[in-house]
JSON list of C-alpha atoms in Angstrom, two decimals:
[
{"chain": "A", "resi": 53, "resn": "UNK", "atom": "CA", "xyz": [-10.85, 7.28, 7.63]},
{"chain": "A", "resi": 54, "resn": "UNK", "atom": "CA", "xyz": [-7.75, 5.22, 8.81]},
{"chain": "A", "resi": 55, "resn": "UNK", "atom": "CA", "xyz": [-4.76, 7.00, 9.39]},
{"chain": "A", "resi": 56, "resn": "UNK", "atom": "CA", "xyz": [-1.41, 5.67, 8.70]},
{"chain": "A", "resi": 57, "resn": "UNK", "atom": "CA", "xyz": [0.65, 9.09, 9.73]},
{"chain": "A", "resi": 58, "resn": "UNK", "atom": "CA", "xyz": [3.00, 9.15, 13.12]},
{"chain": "A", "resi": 59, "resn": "UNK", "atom": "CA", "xyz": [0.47, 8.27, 15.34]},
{"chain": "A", "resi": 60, "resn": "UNK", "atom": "CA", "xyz": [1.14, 4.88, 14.27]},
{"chain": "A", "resi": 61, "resn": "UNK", "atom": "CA", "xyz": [4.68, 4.73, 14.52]},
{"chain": "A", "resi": 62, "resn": "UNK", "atom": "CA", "xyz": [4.89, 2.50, 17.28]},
{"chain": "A", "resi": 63, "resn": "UNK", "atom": "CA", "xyz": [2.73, -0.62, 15.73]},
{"chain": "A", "resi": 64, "resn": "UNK", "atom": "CA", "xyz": [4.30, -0.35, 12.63]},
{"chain": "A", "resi": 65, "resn": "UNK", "atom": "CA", "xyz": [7.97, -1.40, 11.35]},
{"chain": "A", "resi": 66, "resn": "UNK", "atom": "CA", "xyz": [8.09, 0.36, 7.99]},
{"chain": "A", "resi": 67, "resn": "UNK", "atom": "CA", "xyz": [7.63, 3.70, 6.51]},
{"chain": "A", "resi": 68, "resn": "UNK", "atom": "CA", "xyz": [6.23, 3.94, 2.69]},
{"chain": "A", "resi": 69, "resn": "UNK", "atom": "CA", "xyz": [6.59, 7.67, 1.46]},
{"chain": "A", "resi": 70, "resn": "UNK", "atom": "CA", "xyz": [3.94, 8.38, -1.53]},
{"chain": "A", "resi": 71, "resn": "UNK", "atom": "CA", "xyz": [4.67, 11.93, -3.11]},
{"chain": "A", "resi": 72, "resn": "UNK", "atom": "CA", "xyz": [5.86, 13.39, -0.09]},
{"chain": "A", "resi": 73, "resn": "UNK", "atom": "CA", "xyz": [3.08, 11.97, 2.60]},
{"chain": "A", "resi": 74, "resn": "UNK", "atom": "CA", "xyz": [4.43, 9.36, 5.01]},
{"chain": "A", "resi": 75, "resn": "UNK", "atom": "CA", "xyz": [2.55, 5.91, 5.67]},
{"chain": "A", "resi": 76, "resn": "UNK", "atom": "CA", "xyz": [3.73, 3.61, 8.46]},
{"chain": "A", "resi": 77, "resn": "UNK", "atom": "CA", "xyz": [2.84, 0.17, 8.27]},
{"chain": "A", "resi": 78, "resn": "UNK", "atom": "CA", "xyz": [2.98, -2.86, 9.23]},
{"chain": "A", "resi": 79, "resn": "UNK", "atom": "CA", "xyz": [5.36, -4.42, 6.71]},
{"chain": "A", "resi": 80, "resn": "UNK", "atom": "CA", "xyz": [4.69, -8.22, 7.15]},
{"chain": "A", "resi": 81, "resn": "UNK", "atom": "CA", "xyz": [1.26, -7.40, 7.19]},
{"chain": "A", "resi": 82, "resn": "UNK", "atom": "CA", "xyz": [0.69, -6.17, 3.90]},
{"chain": "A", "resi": 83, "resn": "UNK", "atom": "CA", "xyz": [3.68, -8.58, 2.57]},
{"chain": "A", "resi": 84, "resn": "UNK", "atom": "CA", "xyz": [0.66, -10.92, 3.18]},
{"chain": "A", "resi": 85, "resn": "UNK", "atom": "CA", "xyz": [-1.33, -8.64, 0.92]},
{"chain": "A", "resi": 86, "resn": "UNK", "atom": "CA", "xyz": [0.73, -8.50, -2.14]},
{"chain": "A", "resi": 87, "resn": "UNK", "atom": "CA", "xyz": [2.65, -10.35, -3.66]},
{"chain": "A", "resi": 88, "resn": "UNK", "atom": "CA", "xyz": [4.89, -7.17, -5.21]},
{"chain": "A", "resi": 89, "resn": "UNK", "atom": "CA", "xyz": [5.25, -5.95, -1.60]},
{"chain": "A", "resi": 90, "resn": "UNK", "atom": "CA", "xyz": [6.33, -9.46, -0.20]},
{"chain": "A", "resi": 91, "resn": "UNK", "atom": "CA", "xyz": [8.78, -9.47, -2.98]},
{"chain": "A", "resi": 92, "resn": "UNK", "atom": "CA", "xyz": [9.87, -5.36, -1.86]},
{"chain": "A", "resi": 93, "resn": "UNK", "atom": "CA", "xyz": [10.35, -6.16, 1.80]},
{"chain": "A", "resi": 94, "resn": "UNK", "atom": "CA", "xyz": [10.94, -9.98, 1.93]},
{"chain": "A", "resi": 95, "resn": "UNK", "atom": "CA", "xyz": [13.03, -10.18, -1.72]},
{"chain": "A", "resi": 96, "resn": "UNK", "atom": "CA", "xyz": [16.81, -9.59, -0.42]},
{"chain": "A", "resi": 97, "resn": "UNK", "atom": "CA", "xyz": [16.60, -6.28, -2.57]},
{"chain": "A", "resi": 98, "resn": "UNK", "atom": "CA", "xyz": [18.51, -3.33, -0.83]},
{"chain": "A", "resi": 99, "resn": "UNK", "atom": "CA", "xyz": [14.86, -1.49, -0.13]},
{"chain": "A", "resi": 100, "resn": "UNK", "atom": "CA", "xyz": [14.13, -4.79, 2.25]},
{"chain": "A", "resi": 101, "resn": "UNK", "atom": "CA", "xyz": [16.96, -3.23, 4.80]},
{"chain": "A", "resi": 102, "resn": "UNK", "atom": "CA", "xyz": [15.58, 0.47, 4.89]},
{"chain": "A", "resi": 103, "resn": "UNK", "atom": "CA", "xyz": [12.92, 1.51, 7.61]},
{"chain": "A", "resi": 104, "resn": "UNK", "atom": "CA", "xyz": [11.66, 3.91, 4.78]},
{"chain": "A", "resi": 105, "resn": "UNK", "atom": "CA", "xyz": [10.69, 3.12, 1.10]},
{"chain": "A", "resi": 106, "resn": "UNK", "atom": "CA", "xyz": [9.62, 5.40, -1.19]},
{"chain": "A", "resi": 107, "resn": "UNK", "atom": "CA", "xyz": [7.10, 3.86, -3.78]},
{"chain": "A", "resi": 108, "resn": "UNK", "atom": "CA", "xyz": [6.76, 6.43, -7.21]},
{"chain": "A", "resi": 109, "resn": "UNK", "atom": "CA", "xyz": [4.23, 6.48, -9.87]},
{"chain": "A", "resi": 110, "resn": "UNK", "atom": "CA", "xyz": [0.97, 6.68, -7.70]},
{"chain": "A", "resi": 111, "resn": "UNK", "atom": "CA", "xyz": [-1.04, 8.94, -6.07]},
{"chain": "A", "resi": 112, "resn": "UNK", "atom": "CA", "xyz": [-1.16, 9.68, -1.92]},
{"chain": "A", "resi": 113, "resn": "UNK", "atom": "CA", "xyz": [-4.70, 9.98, -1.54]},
{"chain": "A", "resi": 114, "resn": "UNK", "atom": "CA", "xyz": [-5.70, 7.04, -3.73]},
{"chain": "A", "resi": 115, "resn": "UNK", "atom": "CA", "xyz": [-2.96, 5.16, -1.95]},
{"chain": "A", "resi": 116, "resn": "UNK", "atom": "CA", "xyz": [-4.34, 6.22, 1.75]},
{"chain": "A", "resi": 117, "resn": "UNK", "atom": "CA", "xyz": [-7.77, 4.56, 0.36]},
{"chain": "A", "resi": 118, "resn": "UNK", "atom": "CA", "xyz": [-5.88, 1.25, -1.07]},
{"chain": "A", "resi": 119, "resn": "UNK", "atom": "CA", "xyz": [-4.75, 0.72, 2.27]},
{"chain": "A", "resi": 120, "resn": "UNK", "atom": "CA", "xyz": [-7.86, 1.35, 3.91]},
{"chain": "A", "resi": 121, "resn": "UNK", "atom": "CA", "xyz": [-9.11, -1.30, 1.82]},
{"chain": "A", "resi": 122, "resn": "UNK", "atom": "CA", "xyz": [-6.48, -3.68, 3.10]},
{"chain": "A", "resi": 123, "resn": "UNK", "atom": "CA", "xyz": [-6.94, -2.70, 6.06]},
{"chain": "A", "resi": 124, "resn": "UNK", "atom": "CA", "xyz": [-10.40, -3.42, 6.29]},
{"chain": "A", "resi": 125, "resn": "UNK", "atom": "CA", "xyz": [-12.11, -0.34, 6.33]},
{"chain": "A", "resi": 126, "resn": "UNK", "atom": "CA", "xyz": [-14.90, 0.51, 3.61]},
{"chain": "A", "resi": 127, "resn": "UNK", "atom": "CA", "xyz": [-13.32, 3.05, 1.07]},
{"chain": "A", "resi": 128, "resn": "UNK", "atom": "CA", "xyz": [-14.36, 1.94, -2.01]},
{"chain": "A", "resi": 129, "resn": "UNK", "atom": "CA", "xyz": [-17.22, 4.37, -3.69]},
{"chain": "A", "resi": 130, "resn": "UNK", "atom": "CA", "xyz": [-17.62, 6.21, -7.21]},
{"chain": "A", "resi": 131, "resn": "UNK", "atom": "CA", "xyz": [-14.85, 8.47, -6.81]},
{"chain": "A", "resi": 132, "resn": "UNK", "atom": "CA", "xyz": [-11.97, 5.86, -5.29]},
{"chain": "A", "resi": 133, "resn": "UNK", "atom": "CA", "xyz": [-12.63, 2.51, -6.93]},
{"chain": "A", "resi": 134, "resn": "UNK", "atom": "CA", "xyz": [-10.85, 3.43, -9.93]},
{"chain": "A", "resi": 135, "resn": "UNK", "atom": "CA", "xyz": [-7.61, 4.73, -8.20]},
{"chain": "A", "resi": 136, "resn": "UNK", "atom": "CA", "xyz": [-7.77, 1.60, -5.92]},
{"chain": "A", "resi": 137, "resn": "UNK", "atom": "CA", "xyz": [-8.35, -0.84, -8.58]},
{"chain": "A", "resi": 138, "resn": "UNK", "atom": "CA", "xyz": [-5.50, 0.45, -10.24]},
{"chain": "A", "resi": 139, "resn": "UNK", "atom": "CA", "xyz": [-2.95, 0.39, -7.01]},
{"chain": "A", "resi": 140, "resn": "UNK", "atom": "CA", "xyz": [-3.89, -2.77, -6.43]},
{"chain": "A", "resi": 141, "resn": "UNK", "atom": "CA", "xyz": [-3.32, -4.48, -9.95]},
{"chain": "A", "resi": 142, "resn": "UNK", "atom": "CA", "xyz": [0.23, -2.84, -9.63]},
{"chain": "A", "resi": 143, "resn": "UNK", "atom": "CA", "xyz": [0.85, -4.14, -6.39]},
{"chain": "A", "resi": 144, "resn": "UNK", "atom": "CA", "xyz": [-0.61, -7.47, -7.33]},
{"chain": "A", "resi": 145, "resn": "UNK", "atom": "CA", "xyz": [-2.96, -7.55, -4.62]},
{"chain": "A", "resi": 146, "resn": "UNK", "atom": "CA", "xyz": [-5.07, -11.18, -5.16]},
{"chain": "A", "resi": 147, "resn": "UNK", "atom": "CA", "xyz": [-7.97, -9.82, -2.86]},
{"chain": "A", "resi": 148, "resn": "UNK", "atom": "CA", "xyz": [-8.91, -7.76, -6.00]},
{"chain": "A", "resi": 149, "resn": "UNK", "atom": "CA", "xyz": [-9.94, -9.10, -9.29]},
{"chain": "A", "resi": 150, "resn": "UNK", "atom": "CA", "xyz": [-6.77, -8.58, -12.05]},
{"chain": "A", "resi": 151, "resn": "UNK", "atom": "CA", "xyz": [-8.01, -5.36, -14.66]},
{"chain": "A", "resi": 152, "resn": "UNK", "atom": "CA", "xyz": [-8.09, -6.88, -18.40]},
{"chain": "A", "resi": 153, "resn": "UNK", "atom": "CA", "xyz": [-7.31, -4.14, -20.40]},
{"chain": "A", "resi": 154, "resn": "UNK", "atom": "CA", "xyz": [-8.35, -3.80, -24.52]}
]
């Protein structure tokens, strides 16, 4: 498992705060990810000036795996692709096929 706590404070530039748990990232890197988070960071909206976002609606675990995923590590199984499937057709992330929903 990646982690994405304080230890990585110094090789990232940006702090996303999921229901209370801290994530520090590399914002430019996952502005190349999605095209929602490009928009969040890179947009000229007031959120693109704070070192800390917080992002609402989602869960912190099934984010943690989402960026795994990004971030190359293998996180996807029975109980996570749902949640990251999910995460990632919010986020528009093109690396994962778009949900069509009935």
């Amino acid at each position: 498992m990646r982690t994405f706590d304080e230890s990585q404070k110094d090789v990232s530039d940006v702090v996303l705060v999921v229901q209370d748990t801290q994530f520090y990232v590399s914002e430019m890197y996952l502005a190349s990810q999605s095209t929602y988070l490009k928009t969040l960071f890179l947009g000229g909206f007031s959120e693109s000036k704070k070192s800390e976002i917080a992002l609402t609606g989602i869960d912190a675990d099934e984010f943690q795996h989402f960026l795994e995923v990004l971030y190359g590590e293998f996180s996807i199984d029975d109980f996570t692709v749902e949640g990251i499937l999910l995460i990632a057709d919010f986020y528009d992330t093109p690396m994962f096929p778009r949900q069509e929903y009935n």
